[in-house]
Each structure stands twice: as structure tokens, then as C-alpha cells.
JSON list of C-alpha atoms in Angstrom, two decimals:
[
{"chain": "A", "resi": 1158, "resn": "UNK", "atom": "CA", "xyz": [13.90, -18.97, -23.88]},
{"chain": "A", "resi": 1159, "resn": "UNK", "atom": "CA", "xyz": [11.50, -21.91, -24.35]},
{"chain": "A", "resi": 1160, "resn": "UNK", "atom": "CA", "xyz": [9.24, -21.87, -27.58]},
{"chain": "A", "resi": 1161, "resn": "UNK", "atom": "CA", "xyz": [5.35, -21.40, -26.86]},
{"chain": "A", "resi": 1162, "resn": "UNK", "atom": "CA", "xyz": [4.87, -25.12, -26.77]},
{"chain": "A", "resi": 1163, "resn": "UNK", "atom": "CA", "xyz": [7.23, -25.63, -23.79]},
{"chain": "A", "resi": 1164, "resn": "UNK", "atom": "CA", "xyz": [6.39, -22.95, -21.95]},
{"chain": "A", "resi": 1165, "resn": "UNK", "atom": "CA", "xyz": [2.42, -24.37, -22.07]},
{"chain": "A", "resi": 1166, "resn": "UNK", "atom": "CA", "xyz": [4.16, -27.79, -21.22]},
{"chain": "A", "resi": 1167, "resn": "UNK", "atom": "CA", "xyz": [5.81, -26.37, -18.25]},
{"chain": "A", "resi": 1168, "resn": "UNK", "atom": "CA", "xyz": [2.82, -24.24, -17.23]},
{"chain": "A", "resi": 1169, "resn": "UNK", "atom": "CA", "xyz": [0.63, -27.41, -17.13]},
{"chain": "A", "resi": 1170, "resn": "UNK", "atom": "CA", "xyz": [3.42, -29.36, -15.17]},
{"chain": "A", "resi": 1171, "resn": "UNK", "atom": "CA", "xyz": [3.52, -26.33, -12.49]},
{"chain": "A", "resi": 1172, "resn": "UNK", "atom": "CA", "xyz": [-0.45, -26.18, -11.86]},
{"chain": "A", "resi": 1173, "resn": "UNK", "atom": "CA", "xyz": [-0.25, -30.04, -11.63]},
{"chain": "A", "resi": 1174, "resn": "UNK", "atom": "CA", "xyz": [2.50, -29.88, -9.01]},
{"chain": "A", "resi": 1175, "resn": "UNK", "atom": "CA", "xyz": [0.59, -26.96, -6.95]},
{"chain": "A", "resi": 1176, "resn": "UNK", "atom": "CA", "xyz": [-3.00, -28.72, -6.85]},
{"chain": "A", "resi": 1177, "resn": "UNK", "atom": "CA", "xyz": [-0.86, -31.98, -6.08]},
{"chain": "A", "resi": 1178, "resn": "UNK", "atom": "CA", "xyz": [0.63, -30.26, -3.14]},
{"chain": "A", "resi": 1179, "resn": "UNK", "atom": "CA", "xyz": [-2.69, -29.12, -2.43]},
{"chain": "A", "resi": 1180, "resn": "UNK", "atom": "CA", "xyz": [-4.04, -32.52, -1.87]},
{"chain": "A", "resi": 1181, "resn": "UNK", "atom": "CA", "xyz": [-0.78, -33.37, -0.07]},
{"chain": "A", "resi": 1182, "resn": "UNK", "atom": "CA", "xyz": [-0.92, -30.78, 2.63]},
{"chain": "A", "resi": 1183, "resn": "UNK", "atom": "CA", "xyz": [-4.34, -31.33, 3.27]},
{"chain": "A", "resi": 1184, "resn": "UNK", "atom": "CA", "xyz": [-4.45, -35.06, 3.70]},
{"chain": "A", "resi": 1185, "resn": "UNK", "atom": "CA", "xyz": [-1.85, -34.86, 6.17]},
{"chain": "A", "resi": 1186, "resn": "UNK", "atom": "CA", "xyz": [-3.47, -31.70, 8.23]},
{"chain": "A", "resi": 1187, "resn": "UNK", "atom": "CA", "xyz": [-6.98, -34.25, 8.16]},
{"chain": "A", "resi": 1188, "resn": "UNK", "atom": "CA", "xyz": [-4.33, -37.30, 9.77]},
{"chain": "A", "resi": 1189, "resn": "UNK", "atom": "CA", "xyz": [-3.29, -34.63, 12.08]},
{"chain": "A", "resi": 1190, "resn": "UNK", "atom": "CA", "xyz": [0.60, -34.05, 10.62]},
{"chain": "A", "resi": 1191, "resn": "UNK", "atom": "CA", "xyz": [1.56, -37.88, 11.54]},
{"chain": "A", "resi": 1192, "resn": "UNK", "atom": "CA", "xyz": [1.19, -39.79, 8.63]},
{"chain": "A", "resi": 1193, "resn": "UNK", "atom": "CA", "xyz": [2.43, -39.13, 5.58]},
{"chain": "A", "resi": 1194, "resn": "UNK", "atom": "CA", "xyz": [2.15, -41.90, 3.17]},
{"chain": "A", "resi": 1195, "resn": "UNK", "atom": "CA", "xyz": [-1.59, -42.10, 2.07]},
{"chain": "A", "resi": 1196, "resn": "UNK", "atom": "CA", "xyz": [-0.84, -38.39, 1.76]},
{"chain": "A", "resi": 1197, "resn": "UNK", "atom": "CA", "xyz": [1.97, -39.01, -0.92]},
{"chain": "A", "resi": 1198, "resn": "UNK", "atom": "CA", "xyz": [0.28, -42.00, -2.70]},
{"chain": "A", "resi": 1199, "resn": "UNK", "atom": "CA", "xyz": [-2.59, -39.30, -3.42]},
{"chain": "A", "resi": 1200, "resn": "UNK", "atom": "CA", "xyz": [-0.45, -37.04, -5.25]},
{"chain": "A", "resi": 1201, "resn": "UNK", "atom": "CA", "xyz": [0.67, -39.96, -7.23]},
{"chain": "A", "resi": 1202, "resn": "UNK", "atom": "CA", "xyz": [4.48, -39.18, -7.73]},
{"chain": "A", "resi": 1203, "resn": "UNK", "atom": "CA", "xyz": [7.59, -41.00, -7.17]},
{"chain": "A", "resi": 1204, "resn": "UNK", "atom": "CA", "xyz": [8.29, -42.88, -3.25]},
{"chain": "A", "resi": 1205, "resn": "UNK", "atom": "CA", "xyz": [10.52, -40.60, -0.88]},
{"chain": "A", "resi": 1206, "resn": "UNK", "atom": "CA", "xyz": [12.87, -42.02, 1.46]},
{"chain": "A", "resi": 1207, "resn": "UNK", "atom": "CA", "xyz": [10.07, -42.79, 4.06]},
{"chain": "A", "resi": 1208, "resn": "UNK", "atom": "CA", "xyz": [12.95, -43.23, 7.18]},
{"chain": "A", "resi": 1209, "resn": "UNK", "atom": "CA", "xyz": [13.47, -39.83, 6.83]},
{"chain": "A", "resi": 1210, "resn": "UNK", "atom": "CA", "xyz": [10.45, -37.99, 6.03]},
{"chain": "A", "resi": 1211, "resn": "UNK", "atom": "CA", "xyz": [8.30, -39.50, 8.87]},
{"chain": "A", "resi": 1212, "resn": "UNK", "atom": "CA", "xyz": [11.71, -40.28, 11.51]},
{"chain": "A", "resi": 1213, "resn": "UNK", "atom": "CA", "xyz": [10.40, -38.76, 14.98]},
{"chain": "A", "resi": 1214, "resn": "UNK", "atom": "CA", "xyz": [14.12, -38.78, 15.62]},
{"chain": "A", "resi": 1215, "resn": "UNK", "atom": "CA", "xyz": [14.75, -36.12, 12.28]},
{"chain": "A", "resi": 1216, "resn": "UNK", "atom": "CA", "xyz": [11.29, -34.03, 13.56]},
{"chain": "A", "resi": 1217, "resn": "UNK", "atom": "CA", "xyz": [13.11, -33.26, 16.65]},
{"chain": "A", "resi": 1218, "resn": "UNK", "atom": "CA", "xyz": [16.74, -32.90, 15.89]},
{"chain": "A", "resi": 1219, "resn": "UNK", "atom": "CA", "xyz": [15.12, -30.64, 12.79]},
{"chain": "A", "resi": 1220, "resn": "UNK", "atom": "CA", "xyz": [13.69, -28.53, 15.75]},
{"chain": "A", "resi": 1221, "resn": "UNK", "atom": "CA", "xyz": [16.89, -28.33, 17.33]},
{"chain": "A", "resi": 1222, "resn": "UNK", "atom": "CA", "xyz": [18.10, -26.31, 14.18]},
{"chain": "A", "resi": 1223, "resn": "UNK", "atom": "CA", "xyz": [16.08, -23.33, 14.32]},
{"chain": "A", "resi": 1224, "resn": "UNK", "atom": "CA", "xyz": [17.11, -20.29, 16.00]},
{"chain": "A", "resi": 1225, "resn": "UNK", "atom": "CA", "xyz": [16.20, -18.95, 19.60]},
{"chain": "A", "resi": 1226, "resn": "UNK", "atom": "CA", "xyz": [13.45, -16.23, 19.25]},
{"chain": "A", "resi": 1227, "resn": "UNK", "atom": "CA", "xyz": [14.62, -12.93, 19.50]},
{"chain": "A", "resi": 1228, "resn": "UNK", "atom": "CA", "xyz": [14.81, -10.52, 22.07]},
{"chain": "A", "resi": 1229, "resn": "UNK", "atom": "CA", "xyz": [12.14, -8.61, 22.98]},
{"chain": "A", "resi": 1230, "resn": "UNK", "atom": "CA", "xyz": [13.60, -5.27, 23.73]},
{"chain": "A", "resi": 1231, "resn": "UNK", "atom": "CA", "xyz": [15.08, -5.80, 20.01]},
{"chain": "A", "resi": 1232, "resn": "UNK", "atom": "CA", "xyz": [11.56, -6.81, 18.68]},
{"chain": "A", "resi": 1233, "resn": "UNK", "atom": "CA", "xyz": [9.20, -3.64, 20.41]},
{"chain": "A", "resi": 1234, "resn": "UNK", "atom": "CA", "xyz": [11.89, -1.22, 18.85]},
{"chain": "A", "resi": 1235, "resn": "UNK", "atom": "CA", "xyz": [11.56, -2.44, 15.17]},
{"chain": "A", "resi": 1236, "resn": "UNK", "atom": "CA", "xyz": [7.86, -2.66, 15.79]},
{"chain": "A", "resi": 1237, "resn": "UNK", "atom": "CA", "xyz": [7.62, 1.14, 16.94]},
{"chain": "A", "resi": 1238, "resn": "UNK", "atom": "CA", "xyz": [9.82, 2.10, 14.02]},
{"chain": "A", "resi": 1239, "resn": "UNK", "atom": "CA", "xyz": [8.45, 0.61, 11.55]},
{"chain": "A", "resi": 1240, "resn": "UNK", "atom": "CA", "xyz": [4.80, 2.22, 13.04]},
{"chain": "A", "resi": 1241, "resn": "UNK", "atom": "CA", "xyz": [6.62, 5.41, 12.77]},
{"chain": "A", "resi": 1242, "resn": "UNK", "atom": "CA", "xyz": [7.55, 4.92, 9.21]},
{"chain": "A", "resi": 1243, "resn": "UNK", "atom": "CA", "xyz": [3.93, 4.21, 8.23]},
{"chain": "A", "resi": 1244, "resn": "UNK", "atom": "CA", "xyz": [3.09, 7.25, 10.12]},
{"chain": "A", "resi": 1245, "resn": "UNK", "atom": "CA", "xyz": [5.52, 9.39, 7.63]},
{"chain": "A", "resi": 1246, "resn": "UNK", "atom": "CA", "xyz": [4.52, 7.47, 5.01]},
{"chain": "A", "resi": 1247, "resn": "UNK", "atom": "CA", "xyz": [0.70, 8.21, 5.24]},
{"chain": "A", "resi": 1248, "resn": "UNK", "atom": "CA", "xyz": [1.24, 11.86, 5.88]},
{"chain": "A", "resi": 1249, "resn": "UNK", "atom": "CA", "xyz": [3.73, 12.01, 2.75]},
{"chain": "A", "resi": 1250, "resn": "UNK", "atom": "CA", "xyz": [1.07, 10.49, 1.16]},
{"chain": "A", "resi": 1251, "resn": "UNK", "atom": "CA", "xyz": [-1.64, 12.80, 2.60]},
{"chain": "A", "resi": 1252, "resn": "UNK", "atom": "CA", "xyz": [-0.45, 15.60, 1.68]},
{"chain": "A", "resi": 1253, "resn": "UNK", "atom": "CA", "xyz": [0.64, 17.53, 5.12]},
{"chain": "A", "resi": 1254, "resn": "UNK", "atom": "CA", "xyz": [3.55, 19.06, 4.38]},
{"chain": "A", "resi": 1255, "resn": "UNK", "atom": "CA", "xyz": [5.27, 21.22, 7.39]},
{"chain": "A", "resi": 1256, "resn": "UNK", "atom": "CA", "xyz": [4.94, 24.90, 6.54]},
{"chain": "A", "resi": 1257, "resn": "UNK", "atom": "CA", "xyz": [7.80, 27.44, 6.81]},
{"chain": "A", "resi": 1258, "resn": "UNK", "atom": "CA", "xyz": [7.48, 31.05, 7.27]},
{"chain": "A", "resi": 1259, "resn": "UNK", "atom": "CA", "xyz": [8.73, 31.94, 3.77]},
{"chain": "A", "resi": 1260, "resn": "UNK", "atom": "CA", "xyz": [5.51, 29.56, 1.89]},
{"chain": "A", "resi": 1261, "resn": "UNK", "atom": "CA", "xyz": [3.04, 31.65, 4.30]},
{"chain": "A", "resi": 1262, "resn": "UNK", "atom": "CA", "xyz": [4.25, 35.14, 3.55]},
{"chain": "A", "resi": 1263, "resn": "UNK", "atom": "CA", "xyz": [3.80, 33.80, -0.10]},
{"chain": "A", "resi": 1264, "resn": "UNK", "atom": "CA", "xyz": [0.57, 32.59, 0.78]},
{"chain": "A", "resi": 1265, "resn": "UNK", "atom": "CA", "xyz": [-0.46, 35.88, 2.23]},
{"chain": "A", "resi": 1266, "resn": "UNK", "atom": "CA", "xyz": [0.90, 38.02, -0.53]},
{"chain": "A", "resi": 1267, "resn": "UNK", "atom": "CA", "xyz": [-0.99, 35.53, -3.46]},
{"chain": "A", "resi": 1268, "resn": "UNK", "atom": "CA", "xyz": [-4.10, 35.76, -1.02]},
{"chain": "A", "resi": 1269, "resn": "UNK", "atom": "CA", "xyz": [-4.12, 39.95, -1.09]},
{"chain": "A", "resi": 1270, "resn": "UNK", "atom": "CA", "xyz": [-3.21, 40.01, -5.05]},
{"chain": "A", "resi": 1271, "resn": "UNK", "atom": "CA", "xyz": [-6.20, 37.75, -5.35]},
{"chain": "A", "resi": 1272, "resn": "UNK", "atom": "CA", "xyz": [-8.29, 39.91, -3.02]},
{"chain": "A", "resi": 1273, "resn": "UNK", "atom": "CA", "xyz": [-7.00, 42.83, -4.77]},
{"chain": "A", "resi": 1274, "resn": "UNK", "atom": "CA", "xyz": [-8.10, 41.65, -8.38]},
{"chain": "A", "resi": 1275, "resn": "UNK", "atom": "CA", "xyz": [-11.49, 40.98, -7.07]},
{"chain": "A", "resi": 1276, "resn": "UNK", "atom": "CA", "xyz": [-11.76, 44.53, -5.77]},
{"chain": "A", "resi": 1277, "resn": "UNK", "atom": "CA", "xyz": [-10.66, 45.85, -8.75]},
{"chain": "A", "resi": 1278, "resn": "UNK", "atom": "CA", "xyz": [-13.14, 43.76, -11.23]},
{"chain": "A", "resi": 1279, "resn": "UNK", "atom": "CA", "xyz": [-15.96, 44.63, -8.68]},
{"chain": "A", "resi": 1280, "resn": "UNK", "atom": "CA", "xyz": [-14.97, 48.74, -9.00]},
{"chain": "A", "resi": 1281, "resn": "UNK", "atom": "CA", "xyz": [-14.54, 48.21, -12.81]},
{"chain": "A", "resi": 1282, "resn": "UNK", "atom": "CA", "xyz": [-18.49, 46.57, -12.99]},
{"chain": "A", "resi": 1283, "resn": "UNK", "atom": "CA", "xyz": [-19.52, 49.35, -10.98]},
{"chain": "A", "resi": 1284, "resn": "UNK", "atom": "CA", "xyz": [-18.40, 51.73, -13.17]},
{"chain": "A", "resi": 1285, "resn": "UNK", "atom": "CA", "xyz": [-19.13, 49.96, -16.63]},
{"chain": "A", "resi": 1286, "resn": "UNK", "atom": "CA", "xyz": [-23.00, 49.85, -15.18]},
{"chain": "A", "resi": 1287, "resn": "UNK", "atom": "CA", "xyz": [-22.76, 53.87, -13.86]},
{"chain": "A", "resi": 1288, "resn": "UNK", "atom": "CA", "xyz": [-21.91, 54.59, -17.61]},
{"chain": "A", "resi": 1289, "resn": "UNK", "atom": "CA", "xyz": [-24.73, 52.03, -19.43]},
{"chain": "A", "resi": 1290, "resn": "UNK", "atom": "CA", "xyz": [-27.36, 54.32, -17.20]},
{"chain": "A", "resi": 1291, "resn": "UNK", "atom": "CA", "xyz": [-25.96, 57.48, -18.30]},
{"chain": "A", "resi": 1292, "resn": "UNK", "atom": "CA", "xyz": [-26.29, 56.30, -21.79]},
{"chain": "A", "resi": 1293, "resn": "UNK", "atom": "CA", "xyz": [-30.00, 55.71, -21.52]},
{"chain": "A", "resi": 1294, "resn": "UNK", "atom": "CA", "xyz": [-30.83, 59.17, -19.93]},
{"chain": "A", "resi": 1295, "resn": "UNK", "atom": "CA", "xyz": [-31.42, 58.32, -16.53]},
{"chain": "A", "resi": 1296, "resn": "UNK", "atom": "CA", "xyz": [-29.88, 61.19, -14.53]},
{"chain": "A", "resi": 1297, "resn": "UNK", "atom": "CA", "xyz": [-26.99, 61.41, -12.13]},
{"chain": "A", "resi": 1298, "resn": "UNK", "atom": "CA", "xyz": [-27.40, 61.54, -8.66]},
{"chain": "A", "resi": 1299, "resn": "UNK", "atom": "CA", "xyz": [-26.69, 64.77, -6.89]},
{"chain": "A", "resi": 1300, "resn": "UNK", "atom": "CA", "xyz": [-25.56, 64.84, -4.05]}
]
């Protein structure tokens, strides 16, 4: 591992290179891509081999290199699975589970208990307040 005072050496020599490249890239977008070497005398480092940076000849046999694009077929079905995975993803991610018929019978049963504990606080009230008013002499009602 470097000691602090190399890695702040190195640090500085990486932001110089990146805002070098910066003036680099765009000098040559202003010239259109064509010229190069005003481009390279701006960023003030050492000469390349100008034959073949700016060789017309080494643009296009370079372009010769690269692949043929791929299919299409092959392209629209990674597109509409990878659209399906974000789909599943954002549900995952939602929330939406798929229910089965054993979590709604346990919904249902924790949805009565509930209902029944309610009822049962609700009767036990009732009859807490019946007893406070026979306390205080009010009399029953006859029925």
C-alpha cells in the first residue's frame, strides 16, 4: 500500500490526467474529430506516433475490426426479458405477493379472533357500566 503522501501524489496525477483528457476530447469534437495535434499539444504531454493516430488508412481498417450488429430476433428477446425481470423485480419489491388458500383461511380465522375480542371487550364495558349504575341507586329496568 502507498503511504499518505503517495497516494495524494497519485490522486493529483489522476485529476490532472482526467481534466487533460477533458481538454483533449473537446478540442478535437470543436475540429470536428479530424485533427488531432493542437488537441494533444493542449494537454501538454509527451508526442504520439502521429502516422498512426491520425492514418485514415488505420480509421478504416480499425472499423473493419468491430463486430456485425446482432440479430434482431436475438436483440427483441433479451429486451422483453429483461422488461419482464424488472416487472418481478418491482412487484418483489412492492410487496404483492401471490396468495394461497392456506394464508387466507389464516387470514380469515385471525380476522374472526380479532372480531371476536372486540365483541367480547364491547359485552365486558357493557356490563362494567350496568354494575357502576347499580352502585349509585339508579334502578333496574323491568321488563
Amino acid at each position: 500500500l502507498e503511504s499518505g503522501g503517495d497516494a495524494a501524489v497519485t490522486v493529483k496525477k489522476m485529476k490532472s490526467l482526467v481534466a487533460r483528457s477533458a481538454v483533449f476530447i473537446d478540442q478535437s469534437a470543436s475540429e470536428g474529430g479530424s485533427h488531432f495535434q493542437l488537441a494533444w499539444l493542449l494537454t501538454r504531454l509527451e508526442k504520439p506516433n502521429w502516422a498512426a493516430v491520425q492514418s485514415r488508412a488505420n480509421f478504416r481498417h480499425a472499423a473493419g475490426l468491430i463486430s456485425r450488429p446482432a440479430d434482431p430476433r436475438g436483440v427483441a428477446v433479451n429486451q422483453a426479458y429483461l422488461r419482464e425481470l424488472k416487472m418481478v423485480e418491482d412487484r418483489v419489491q412492492a410487496g404483492h405477493t401471490r396468495t394461497t388458500p392456506e394464508s387466507d383461511k389464516q387470514k380469515e380465522k385471525e380476522e374472526k379472533e380479532k372480531l371476536a375480542a372486540e365483541q367480547r371487550k364491547a359485552a365486558a364495558a357493557r356490563k362494567k357500566a350496568e354494575e357502576k349504575g347499580r352502585r349509585k341507586g339508579k334502578p333496574e329496568k323491568e321488563e
